[in-house]
Amino acid sequence: MTGKKSSGFSVEGVDYEKTGGITGPESDNSKANRKKIEKLLLAATLAATLVLPIVVVSPTYLHIIILILFYAYLTSCWNMVGGFAGVLPLGHSVFIGCGAYTSTILSLQYGLSPWLGMIIGGILATFIGVLIALPTFKLRGAYFALATIAFAEGIRVMIENIDYLGPFNLNGPRGLQIPPLNTGFTSFMFETKEPYYYIILVMLIAILTLTWFISRSKLGFYLSAGGEEPEAAMALGVNVTRAKLTAMAMSSFFTALAGTFYAQFSLFIHPKSIISLDLSFEIAFIALIGGRGSIAGPVLGALLLRPVSDFSRIYFGDVLPGLHLVIFGGVLILVMIYQPRGIQEPLTRVYKRVVDRLAGISVDEPGKKVGKSKEATA
Amino acid sequence: MLYFLEDTINGILMGSIYGLTALGLTIIFGVLKVINFAHGSLLMVGMYLAYWAVALTGVHPYLSLVVVIPVMFIFGYYLQDIVIKPIFKAERNVREPITVIIVTTGVWYILDNLTLLVFGPQYRVINDNPLRGKMVEIGEMLISVPKIWGCVTAVITAVLIYYFFQYTRLGRAIRATSLDRDAASLAGINQYKIYNIAFGIGTAVSGIAAVTLVPFYNTYPTVGVLFDIKGFIIVVLGGLGSITGAILGGMIVGIIESVGPQFMTATWTEAIVYGLFLLVLFIKPSGLFGVKYDW
């Protein structure tokens, strides 16, 4: 991995997996011990997330938590392209819009269950993603970012101007409203927030597991190689373009699933808010602050940034509008200057140290910080 | 036919102002090889400066240039010096400094939302200025006077910048840095200082663009976003780093926007502009008028 230090964007997870830890040589005994502790911590975090809605009774707080998971999920999807492949896509909201519109139109006009619409939307988004990616992956750096912005904005303008696309009623700039008529699992509509919480939790765990598999797979290595030194990777016989296209296809598919979730969660979709530049940028911000190209980064970024945004909107929304975005921008600049690999790096270090201490001395009760960075090694 | 001509002329006038807003972006890219995402926000800052200068003193809008140009230059100079330079130093060996793009995005968010915090979301217009709403009748066509002023300013600025880069010592140093930063350093040019100056010039040019906009445009915290995206499109159309390309690219966008509504819904023209942008990006990434080292 040449130029790793200077680029600041290498695949952190891969690195650690390969070397098996950052501390020097150690006995098999303590290694096994650490594995056990890591598994225990993972199980504890999982259990904690499962019982969370029982502890958190306030719907407002649960709403905020759901949004944290939602953004962590979206960012993890983005991370497949933006993190592993080392490019900067800034138009991912197009896929969210694709998923949301597909499932909503199919359920409103044809009575199809949003669960089915979710899959169809995902497949459609995959096509759009590959179609966008085919020409844009030839562009480099800033040009790539600009092209993805142009695609997303162009598609938003088109949707805003189209009322009927063939037989489908897009309703132009007014957006689509989902009447909350029949609640239940098949209609993907619930009276309380708890089911939404569990759905997005399962989605997040699934995407994290998938990202973990990718980061250890051939594809993951191809992607990081192609992202860092495309010429060198191609010279070694790596089909960089194909690896990137695969990543893009997966990323757009899973992003679209989140679109359906969002549509069913908020019951209202609107082109200006769902295919917006702001949303695309926010996803990229969370990934960059959390740690681009790492598995834990998106979760940590969402855990840090979403509450800032929600609470400042709740408490200072009237007097200090836009405060959370000033904080976003400030955190972004500081992280980029002082921690170019995101906040996951120092947190992973802390986590490793805690696990080592636990493995070395005694099994203690896990602290809060440990739970937070559990996916770092997952 | 007359409408068509009138729209074309208005499109060219407005387009040259668009070109002027993109000129700063192209200058900064030309030297630093960085797309400055905070560009629209710098324009917005310039508009607020010009607005307050005119609103408080009641002078002719173009007189505010006396304040706006130096203030914006200093602002840009130190923004680059304090915020962006550390990244450059850390990433000296990276060919495409994506991190810088991200940092400028952070600057964009901070500037826009600080303005929102301080000045509130309302639209600000200078009502009693000698240019607002003025029209001149040529034949049977109505042409907006502040846009003529803007167009003339844009052309003068572009010419001045061109001559500055071409014939002054500092301009040559900037061009040398833009061509090869390492070779320029070896020749005794302090490249970081040049970056600061180039960023300052780009910001000052945005200030000039802001002054041309203030007489007929609303000033509000997110006004920059509009010109941000448009600026990217224009500089890519014209060729990143090219001064004439920026003005001509601006005119193309201006003409599409003003003539387009004759044939379709006005909002569709936006989609056409994005389409044209992508087409140029894929077919001729160096832009329509971009020579590799135009200056």
XYZ file of C-alpha atoms in Angstrom:
673
model
C 0.000 0.000 0.000
C 2.204 2.768 -1.227
C 1.291 6.340 -0.552
C -1.031 5.248 2.216
C 0.062 7.873 4.626
C -0.163 10.721 2.182
C -3.555 9.874 0.756
C -5.101 9.354 4.140
C -7.776 7.124 2.638
C -6.842 3.538 2.970
C -9.052 0.712 3.979
C -8.535 0.600 7.665
C -10.499 -2.551 8.379
C -8.576 -4.555 5.823
C -5.305 -3.495 7.261
C -6.083 -4.591 10.754
C -7.548 -7.865 9.645
C -4.414 -8.736 7.793
C -1.971 -7.983 10.514
C -4.228 -9.335 13.207
C -3.794 -6.450 15.597
C -1.552 -3.530 16.293
C 0.350 -4.787 19.264
C 3.442 -6.862 18.781
C 3.933 -10.596 19.197
C 1.853 -12.230 21.876
C 0.921 -15.662 23.064
C -1.880 -17.663 21.484
C -3.550 -17.735 24.825
C -4.087 -13.997 25.089
C -5.046 -13.852 21.421
C -7.787 -16.382 21.987
C -8.735 -14.500 25.091
C -9.092 -11.297 23.133
C -11.228 -12.966 20.472
C -13.510 -14.166 23.214
C -13.775 -10.704 24.739
C -14.437 -9.116 21.394
C -17.243 -11.590 20.789
C -18.639 -10.872 24.230
C -18.576 -7.137 23.623
C -20.244 -7.583 20.266
C -22.964 -9.699 21.831
C -23.429 -7.140 24.608
C -23.803 -4.290 22.104
C -26.222 -6.341 20.059
C -28.289 -7.123 23.141
C -28.248 -3.471 24.133
C -29.536 -2.374 20.735
C -32.262 -5.013 20.895
C -33.676 -3.831 24.212
C -33.159 -0.140 23.459
C -36.802 0.629 22.472
C -37.949 -0.824 25.801
C -35.723 1.600 27.682
C -36.359 4.595 25.450
C -40.068 5.260 25.756
C -40.163 8.768 24.351
C -41.188 8.658 20.682
C -39.104 11.750 19.975
C -35.926 10.108 21.182
C -36.772 6.875 19.424
C -37.299 8.902 16.250
C -33.848 10.411 16.625
C -32.336 6.984 17.225
C -34.080 5.588 14.151
C -32.633 8.437 12.101
C -29.165 7.696 13.469
C -29.479 4.096 12.309
C -30.955 5.246 8.995
C -28.030 7.545 8.309
C -25.524 4.951 9.490
C -27.094 2.548 6.986
C -27.042 5.075 4.143
C -23.474 6.022 4.868
C -22.421 2.388 4.952
C -23.923 1.997 1.480
C -22.108 5.114 0.316
C -18.923 3.783 1.847
C -18.833 0.865 -0.605
C -18.117 3.337 -3.400
C -16.954 6.454 -1.628
C -14.812 4.648 0.901
C -13.466 1.466 -0.576
C -13.236 2.591 -4.193
C -11.635 5.893 -3.216
C -13.819 8.226 -5.265
C -16.129 10.962 -4.038
C -19.720 10.415 -5.188
C -21.941 13.336 -4.227
C -25.226 12.278 -5.766
C -26.379 9.286 -3.776
C -29.737 10.827 -2.959
C -30.806 9.814 -6.469
C -30.903 6.181 -5.360
C -32.813 7.033 -2.203
C -35.339 8.821 -4.401
C -35.466 5.882 -6.789
C -36.280 3.425 -4.011
C -38.804 5.728 -2.392
C -40.627 6.578 -5.610
C -40.708 3.024 -6.976
C -42.166 1.399 -3.893
C -44.562 4.255 -3.205
C -45.946 4.409 -6.741
C -46.340 0.635 -6.917
C -48.148 0.496 -3.601
C -50.326 3.551 -4.226
C -51.380 2.667 -7.764
C -51.164 -1.099 -7.886
C -51.550 -2.091 -4.250
C -48.226 -3.878 -4.277
C -46.640 -4.422 -0.878
C -43.813 -1.935 -0.271
C -41.596 -4.888 0.594
C -41.826 -6.043 -3.013
C -41.546 -2.467 -4.235
C -38.408 -2.153 -2.161
C -36.728 -4.951 -4.116
C -37.969 -3.617 -7.462
C -36.753 -0.146 -6.538
C -33.407 -1.598 -5.596
C -33.056 -3.370 -8.919
C -34.049 -0.207 -10.773
C -31.535 1.791 -8.768
C -28.846 -0.748 -9.627
C -29.525 -0.138 -13.312
C -29.428 3.624 -12.838
C -26.290 3.338 -10.741
C -24.437 1.282 -13.326
C -25.682 3.556 -16.097
C -24.362 6.591 -14.246
C -21.158 4.834 -13.257
C -20.188 3.586 -16.711
C -19.191 6.978 -18.070
C -18.410 8.736 -14.776
C -15.839 6.276 -13.474
C -13.600 7.350 -16.331
C -13.404 10.796 -14.732
C -11.031 11.550 -11.931
C -11.182 13.332 -8.627
C -13.209 16.488 -8.699
C -14.646 15.802 -12.158
C -16.200 12.604 -10.835
C -17.757 14.459 -7.920
C -19.135 17.123 -10.243
C -20.573 14.559 -12.654
C -22.427 12.731 -9.880
C -23.817 16.050 -8.669
C -24.971 16.892 -12.187
C -26.670 13.506 -12.573
C -28.483 13.803 -9.264
C -29.580 17.369 -9.861
C -30.601 16.632 -13.443
C -32.765 13.707 -12.349
C -34.316 15.806 -9.589
C -35.217 18.545 -12.072
C -36.750 15.937 -14.377
C -38.864 14.392 -11.634
C -40.020 17.831 -10.565
C -41.184 18.504 -14.106
C -42.897 15.221 -14.833
C -46.402 14.583 -13.593
C -46.997 11.332 -15.429
C -44.241 9.008 -16.529
C -46.188 6.632 -18.769
C -48.818 5.128 -16.514
C -47.049 6.175 -13.324
C -48.174 9.247 -11.465
C -45.093 11.030 -10.126
C -47.050 14.136 -9.154
C -44.217 16.455 -10.140
C -42.908 18.949 -7.608
C -45.733 18.272 -5.134
C -44.443 14.872 -4.171
C -46.382 11.836 -3.058
C -48.283 11.276 0.136
C -48.901 7.816 1.538
C -52.260 7.640 3.333
C -51.826 5.693 6.580
C -54.803 3.412 5.987
C -53.963 -0.188 6.725
C -51.157 -0.716 9.138
C -49.379 -3.996 9.382
C -46.273 -5.812 8.358
C -47.186 -6.482 4.711
C -48.109 -2.859 4.114
C -44.882 -1.707 5.840
C -46.808 0.709 8.012
C -46.955 0.756 11.774
C -48.682 2.862 14.379
C -45.720 2.930 16.727
C -42.076 3.591 16.010
C -40.681 0.367 17.469
C -41.186 -1.793 14.356
C -39.386 0.799 12.250
C -36.554 0.698 14.730
C -36.166 -3.055 14.431
C -36.428 -2.998 10.643
C -33.690 -0.408 10.233
C -31.598 -2.160 12.876
C -31.748 -5.407 10.917
C -30.929 -3.526 7.727
C -27.958 -1.849 9.373
C -26.598 -5.094 10.812
C -26.985 -6.738 7.421
C -25.131 -3.979 5.608
C -22.360 -3.915 8.208
C -21.904 -7.662 7.889
C -21.823 -7.326 4.116
C -19.278 -4.499 4.286
C -17.170 -6.633 6.594
C -17.255 -9.486 4.089
C -16.384 -7.150 1.234
C -13.484 -5.636 3.120
C -11.977 -9.099 3.566
C -12.831 -10.317 0.077
C -10.920 -10.080 -3.153
C -13.316 -7.354 -4.253
C -12.391 -5.214 -1.255
C -8.705 -5.494 -1.992
C -9.289 -4.758 -5.657
C -11.259 -1.679 -4.724
C -8.723 -0.255 -2.322
C -5.910 -1.021 -4.732
C -7.766 0.665 -7.567
C -8.672 3.602 -5.361
C -5.120 4.276 -4.276
C -2.990 3.441 -7.281
C -5.199 2.667 -10.271
C -2.332 2.316 -12.741
C -0.347 0.031 -10.484
C -3.424 -2.093 -9.791
C -4.239 -2.397 -13.478
C -0.655 -3.302 -14.224
C -1.010 -6.162 -11.750
C -4.025 -7.410 -13.669
C -6.769 -6.068 -11.426
C -9.889 -5.164 -13.364
C -10.418 -1.889 -11.507
C -13.373 -0.751 -13.577
C -15.273 -3.973 -12.991
C -14.577 -3.885 -9.259
C -15.793 -0.294 -9.073
C -18.913 -1.083 -11.094
C -19.722 -3.985 -8.786
C -19.323 -1.734 -5.781
C -21.514 0.910 -7.386
C -24.213 -1.624 -8.230
C -24.322 -2.931 -4.669
C -24.177 0.543 -3.200
C -27.073 1.827 -5.299
C -29.162 -1.279 -4.642
C -28.872 -1.002 -0.873
C -29.249 2.767 -0.875
C -32.556 2.373 -2.689
C -33.815 0.006 0.041
C -33.271 2.818 2.519
C -35.345 5.051 0.257
C -38.329 2.746 0.633
C -37.789 2.655 4.372
C -37.741 6.441 4.495
C -40.918 6.717 2.418
C -42.782 4.311 4.710
C -41.367 5.949 7.813
C -42.248 9.534 6.952
C -45.225 8.700 4.676
C -44.391 11.632 2.440
C -41.829 11.977 -0.314
C -40.943 15.163 -2.076
C -38.336 15.529 -4.819
C -36.739 18.629 -3.312
C -36.087 16.948 0.002
C -35.410 13.357 -0.973
C -33.262 13.869 -4.083
C -31.564 16.897 -2.616
C -27.932 17.870 -2.744
C -28.056 18.431 1.005
C -28.870 14.793 1.666
C -26.107 13.588 -0.648
C -23.635 15.881 1.026
C -24.730 14.906 4.511
C -24.128 11.230 3.754
C -20.660 12.017 2.447
C -19.942 14.217 5.473
C -20.895 11.505 7.938
C -18.679 9.018 6.143
C -15.738 11.402 5.985
C -15.972 12.478 9.596
C -16.550 8.947 10.830
C -13.807 7.490 8.731
C -13.982 6.839 5.057
C -13.310 3.299 3.974
C -13.698 1.780 7.410
C -16.546 -0.369 8.626
C -17.126 1.456 11.895
C -16.738 4.925 10.401
C -20.305 5.383 9.139
C -21.808 4.242 12.439
C -19.514 6.452 14.497
C -20.091 9.406 12.193
C -23.847 9.037 12.409
C -23.669 8.615 16.195
C -21.697 11.826 16.471
C -23.402 14.033 13.897
C -27.067 13.083 13.866
C -27.734 13.942 17.528
C -25.931 17.269 17.035
C -28.182 18.062 14.121
C -31.411 16.853 15.738
C -30.904 18.415 19.152
C -29.737 21.740 17.816
C -32.789 21.741 15.573
C -35.083 20.931 18.492
C -33.594 23.385 20.991
C -32.101 26.141 18.870
C -34.101 25.765 15.667
C -36.038 29.000 16.219
C -33.329 31.243 17.599
C -30.265 29.879 15.877
C -31.262 28.382 12.539
C -28.489 26.584 10.710
C -26.382 26.127 13.857
C -25.998 22.411 13.301
C -24.627 22.973 9.807
C -22.033 25.412 11.138
C -21.003 22.688 13.597
C -20.970 20.122 10.759
C -18.698 22.305 8.680
C -16.392 23.055 11.600
C -16.113 19.412 12.644
C -15.507 18.434 9.034
C -12.625 20.868 8.605
C -11.044 19.973 11.952
C -11.313 16.242 11.281
C -9.852 16.652 7.801
C -6.905 18.654 9.123
C -6.115 16.664 12.261
C -7.603 13.199 11.665
C -7.774 12.703 7.904
C -8.908 9.121 8.393
C -11.843 10.111 10.527
C -12.711 9.695 14.164
C -12.714 5.926 13.870
C -8.938 5.876 14.006
C -8.376 7.185 17.530
C -11.483 5.368 18.762
C -10.269 2.079 17.306
C -6.996 2.612 19.116
C -8.815 3.188 22.404
C -10.954 0.138 21.784
C -7.931 -2.046 21.070
C -6.279 -0.865 24.243
C -9.377 -1.576 26.302
C -9.727 -5.052 24.819
C -6.051 -5.744 25.409
C -6.341 -4.691 28.994
C -9.411 -6.847 29.454
C -7.667 -9.778 27.869
C -4.517 -9.220 29.846
C -5.855 -8.605 33.309
C -9.446 -9.573 33.915
C -12.803 -9.576 32.251
C -14.389 -6.349 33.342
C -17.705 -4.851 32.561
C -17.562 -3.032 29.219
C -17.679 0.747 29.288
C -19.846 2.899 27.084
C -17.018 3.841 24.769
C -16.304 0.222 24.044
C -19.824 -0.410 22.895
C -19.606 2.508 20.548
C -16.647 1.273 18.618
C -17.562 -2.352 18.493
C -17.829 -2.579 14.743
C -14.277 -1.416 14.403
C -13.076 -4.927 14.624
C -16.250 -6.682 13.596
C -38.098 36.799 -34.137
C -37.748 40.028 -32.199
C -38.478 38.190 -28.957
C -35.861 35.690 -29.905
C -33.284 38.419 -30.430
C -34.272 40.158 -27.205
C -33.939 36.909 -25.266
C -30.597 36.169 -26.840
C -29.238 39.581 -25.941
C -30.519 39.324 -22.392
C -29.095 35.824 -22.232
C -25.674 37.028 -23.316
C -25.769 39.854 -20.775
C -26.844 37.627 -17.910
C -24.494 34.918 -19.126
C -21.495 37.193 -18.985
C -22.375 37.901 -15.363
C -22.564 34.142 -14.768
C -19.183 33.947 -16.421
C -17.859 36.591 -14.067
C -19.120 34.614 -11.071
C -17.295 31.557 -12.437
C -14.109 33.467 -13.203
C -12.855 33.280 -9.632
C -13.488 29.531 -9.592
C -11.481 29.049 -12.748
C -8.581 31.186 -11.472
C -8.382 29.206 -8.247
C -8.566 25.930 -10.140
C -5.976 27.048 -12.627
C -3.390 27.640 -9.927
C -4.283 25.330 -7.058
C -5.820 22.547 -9.186
C -8.627 22.433 -6.675
C -12.322 22.876 -7.213
C -13.380 25.334 -4.602
C -16.810 24.252 -3.376
C -17.010 27.308 -1.154
C -16.995 29.506 -4.226
C -20.709 30.327 -4.133
C -20.419 31.186 -0.460
C -17.595 33.586 -1.176
C -19.845 35.225 -3.752
C -22.571 35.407 -1.121
C -20.187 37.061 1.343
C -19.313 39.568 -1.345
C -22.986 40.264 -1.977
C -23.598 40.945 1.710
C -20.573 43.237 1.803
C -21.761 45.143 -1.248
C -25.321 45.216 0.042
C -24.346 46.710 3.380
C -21.876 49.116 1.837
C -24.597 50.471 -0.447
C -27.461 50.269 2.036
C -25.552 52.144 4.755
C -23.997 54.861 2.608
C -26.518 55.137 -0.213
C -23.874 55.482 -2.899
C -23.983 54.098 -6.421
C -23.722 50.264 -6.184
C -20.562 50.115 -8.263
C -18.764 52.458 -5.862
C -18.860 49.636 -3.297
C -16.125 47.973 -5.345
C -13.688 50.211 -3.475
C -14.526 48.332 -0.282
C -15.425 44.924 -1.658
C -12.308 44.176 -3.701
C -9.690 44.706 -0.952
C -11.797 43.101 1.783
C -12.535 40.052 -0.337
C -8.891 39.745 -1.371
C -7.752 39.725 2.248
C -10.526 37.324 3.193
C -9.565 34.883 0.445
C -5.864 35.244 1.180
C -6.235 34.306 4.814
C -8.880 31.661 4.214
C -6.399 29.819 2.033
C -3.529 30.565 4.391
C -5.248 29.317 7.542
C -7.715 26.654 6.436
C -6.553 25.151 3.153
C -2.768 25.419 3.313
C -2.343 22.828 6.103
C -4.061 20.257 3.910
C -1.861 21.102 0.970
C 1.227 20.676 3.076
C 0.000 17.331 4.408
C -0.932 16.034 0.970
C 1.995 17.291 -1.028
C 2.390 14.080 -2.991
C -1.227 13.439 -3.819
C -2.226 14.075 -7.378
C -5.860 14.841 -6.767
C -6.377 16.469 -3.427
C -9.923 15.315 -2.683
C -9.469 16.361 0.928
C -9.236 19.976 -0.162
C -12.589 19.677 -1.895
C -14.069 18.391 1.329
C -12.557 21.174 3.383
C -13.897 23.814 1.013
C -17.307 22.159 1.379
C -16.939 22.630 5.119
C -16.129 26.298 4.547
C -19.247 26.561 2.375
C -21.468 25.150 5.128
C -19.940 27.383 7.782
C -20.169 30.596 5.754
C -23.721 30.026 4.542
C -25.081 29.091 7.921
C -23.168 31.722 9.867
C -24.708 34.287 7.545
C -28.090 32.725 8.223
C -27.427 32.974 11.965
C -26.275 36.558 11.837
C -28.474 38.150 9.182
C -31.495 35.861 9.119
C -33.118 34.208 6.137
C -34.822 37.269 4.639
C -34.209 38.466 1.092
C -32.490 41.812 0.967
C -32.873 44.255 -1.906
C -31.544 47.749 -2.307
C -34.645 49.573 -3.384
C -33.434 53.105 -3.998
C -30.431 52.541 -6.180
C -30.040 54.180 -9.586
C -29.854 50.875 -11.443
C -32.722 48.849 -10.032
C -35.376 47.896 -12.571
C -33.983 50.283 -15.195
C -34.669 49.305 -18.787
C -33.365 50.786 -21.984
C -35.288 50.556 -25.252
C -33.264 49.644 -28.305
C -35.525 49.458 -31.337
C -38.448 47.618 -29.835
C -36.378 45.527 -27.464
C -36.183 46.120 -23.745
C -32.731 45.550 -22.308
C -31.987 45.639 -18.604
C -29.531 48.402 -17.682
C -27.879 46.751 -14.614
C -27.165 43.708 -16.768
C -25.403 45.893 -19.350
C -23.286 47.308 -16.526
C -22.604 43.751 -15.380
C -21.626 42.589 -18.846
C -19.235 45.501 -19.331
C -17.728 44.857 -15.897
C -17.307 41.182 -16.707
C -15.464 41.883 -19.935
C -13.234 44.534 -18.334
C -12.412 42.230 -15.409
C -11.581 39.321 -17.673
C -9.315 41.471 -19.835
C -7.556 42.966 -16.809
C -7.011 39.562 -15.232
C -5.710 38.228 -18.507
C -3.187 41.040 -18.839
C -2.218 40.748 -15.207
C -1.354 37.073 -15.632
C 0.302 37.605 -18.966
C 2.475 40.647 -18.439
C 3.237 41.281 -14.775
C 5.978 39.704 -12.737
C 3.565 38.361 -10.139
C 1.272 37.105 -12.876
C 4.120 35.200 -14.455
C 5.044 33.720 -11.077
C 1.454 32.560 -10.672
C 1.444 31.027 -14.131
C 4.723 29.286 -13.427
C 3.292 27.786 -10.247
C 0.221 26.674 -12.118
C 2.280 24.920 -14.780
C 4.629 23.116 -12.432
C 4.597 23.851 -8.747
C 7.847 22.028 -8.000
C 9.804 23.656 -10.790
C 8.458 27.031 -9.723
C 9.598 26.386 -6.170
C 13.040 25.525 -7.446
C 13.112 28.811 -9.338
C 12.640 30.624 -6.057
C 8.890 31.124 -6.047
C 7.188 30.602 -2.717
C 4.368 28.379 -3.916
C 2.208 28.692 -0.811
C 2.338 32.457 -1.002
C 1.334 32.210 -4.662
C -1.571 29.975 -3.660
C -2.664 32.546 -1.110
C -2.481 35.330 -3.662
C -4.308 33.302 -6.315
C -7.033 32.440 -3.838
C -7.238 36.083 -2.867
C -7.558 37.164 -6.506
C -10.231 34.536 -7.134
C -12.153 35.722 -4.095
C -11.786 39.369 -5.109
C -13.134 38.552 -8.571
C -16.111 36.885 -6.884
C -16.524 40.142 -5.014
C -16.679 42.042 -8.311
C -19.287 39.562 -9.543
C -21.222 40.113 -6.327
C -21.262 43.860 -6.895
C -22.683 43.402 -10.389
C -25.406 41.153 -8.973
C -26.490 43.287 -6.030
C -28.332 45.999 -8.041
C -30.863 43.560 -9.491
C -30.578 40.360 -7.486
C -31.795 39.394 -4.027
C -29.188 38.906 -1.335
C -29.861 35.974 1.019
C -27.738 33.365 2.834
C -28.117 30.514 0.352
C -27.834 32.608 -2.817
C -24.372 31.127 -3.338
C -25.620 27.579 -3.881
C -27.298 28.643 -7.101
C -24.096 30.139 -8.454
C -21.976 27.352 -7.037
C -23.501 24.650 -9.207
C -23.814 27.018 -12.137
C -20.189 28.010 -11.706
C -19.037 24.393 -11.886
C -21.057 23.844 -15.027
C -19.724 26.998 -16.644
C -16.069 26.353 -15.926
C -16.286 22.783 -17.168
C -18.114 23.947 -20.315
C -15.511 26.598 -20.968
C -12.551 24.530 -19.839
C -11.293 24.573 -16.270
C -8.611 27.163 -15.813
C -9.482 29.127 -18.931
C -10.426 32.780 -18.502
C -12.073 33.340 -21.871
C -13.691 29.920 -21.491
C -15.375 30.996 -18.254
C -16.970 34.058 -19.864
C -18.011 32.167 -23.015
C -19.308 29.209 -20.994
C -21.317 31.652 -18.917
C -22.820 33.124 -22.053
C -23.838 29.669 -23.299
C -25.630 28.936 -20.037
C -27.195 32.383 -20.076
C -28.503 31.954 -23.624
C -29.953 28.496 -22.885
C -31.696 29.856 -19.824
C -33.214 32.868 -21.525
C -34.022 31.448 -24.969
C -35.048 27.992 -23.741
C -38.372 29.067 -22.211
C -39.558 29.986 -25.744
C -39.659 26.293 -26.534
C -40.336 24.544 -23.221
C -41.250 24.992 -19.587
C -38.702 27.248 -17.942
C -37.712 24.643 -15.358
C -36.713 22.184 -18.084
C -33.876 24.451 -19.207
C -32.084 23.527 -15.990
C -32.151 19.866 -17.003
C -30.807 20.817 -20.457
C -27.910 22.677 -18.877
C -27.057 19.646 -16.708
C -27.289 17.402 -19.754
C -24.978 19.631 -21.776
C -22.573 19.714 -18.853
C -22.425 15.916 -18.629
C -22.043 15.622 -22.388
C -19.054 17.958 -22.420
C -17.607 16.214 -19.388
C -17.721 12.829 -21.067
C -16.780 13.817 -24.595
C -14.344 16.669 -24.092
C -13.363 17.018 -20.436
C -10.978 19.831 -21.254
C -14.005 21.947 -22.097
C -15.290 23.622 -25.230
C -12.713 26.405 -25.280
C -10.085 24.970 -22.994
C -6.594 24.765 -24.284
C -4.475 22.795 -21.882
C -2.563 25.786 -20.549
C -4.592 28.677 -21.653
C -2.681 31.214 -19.661
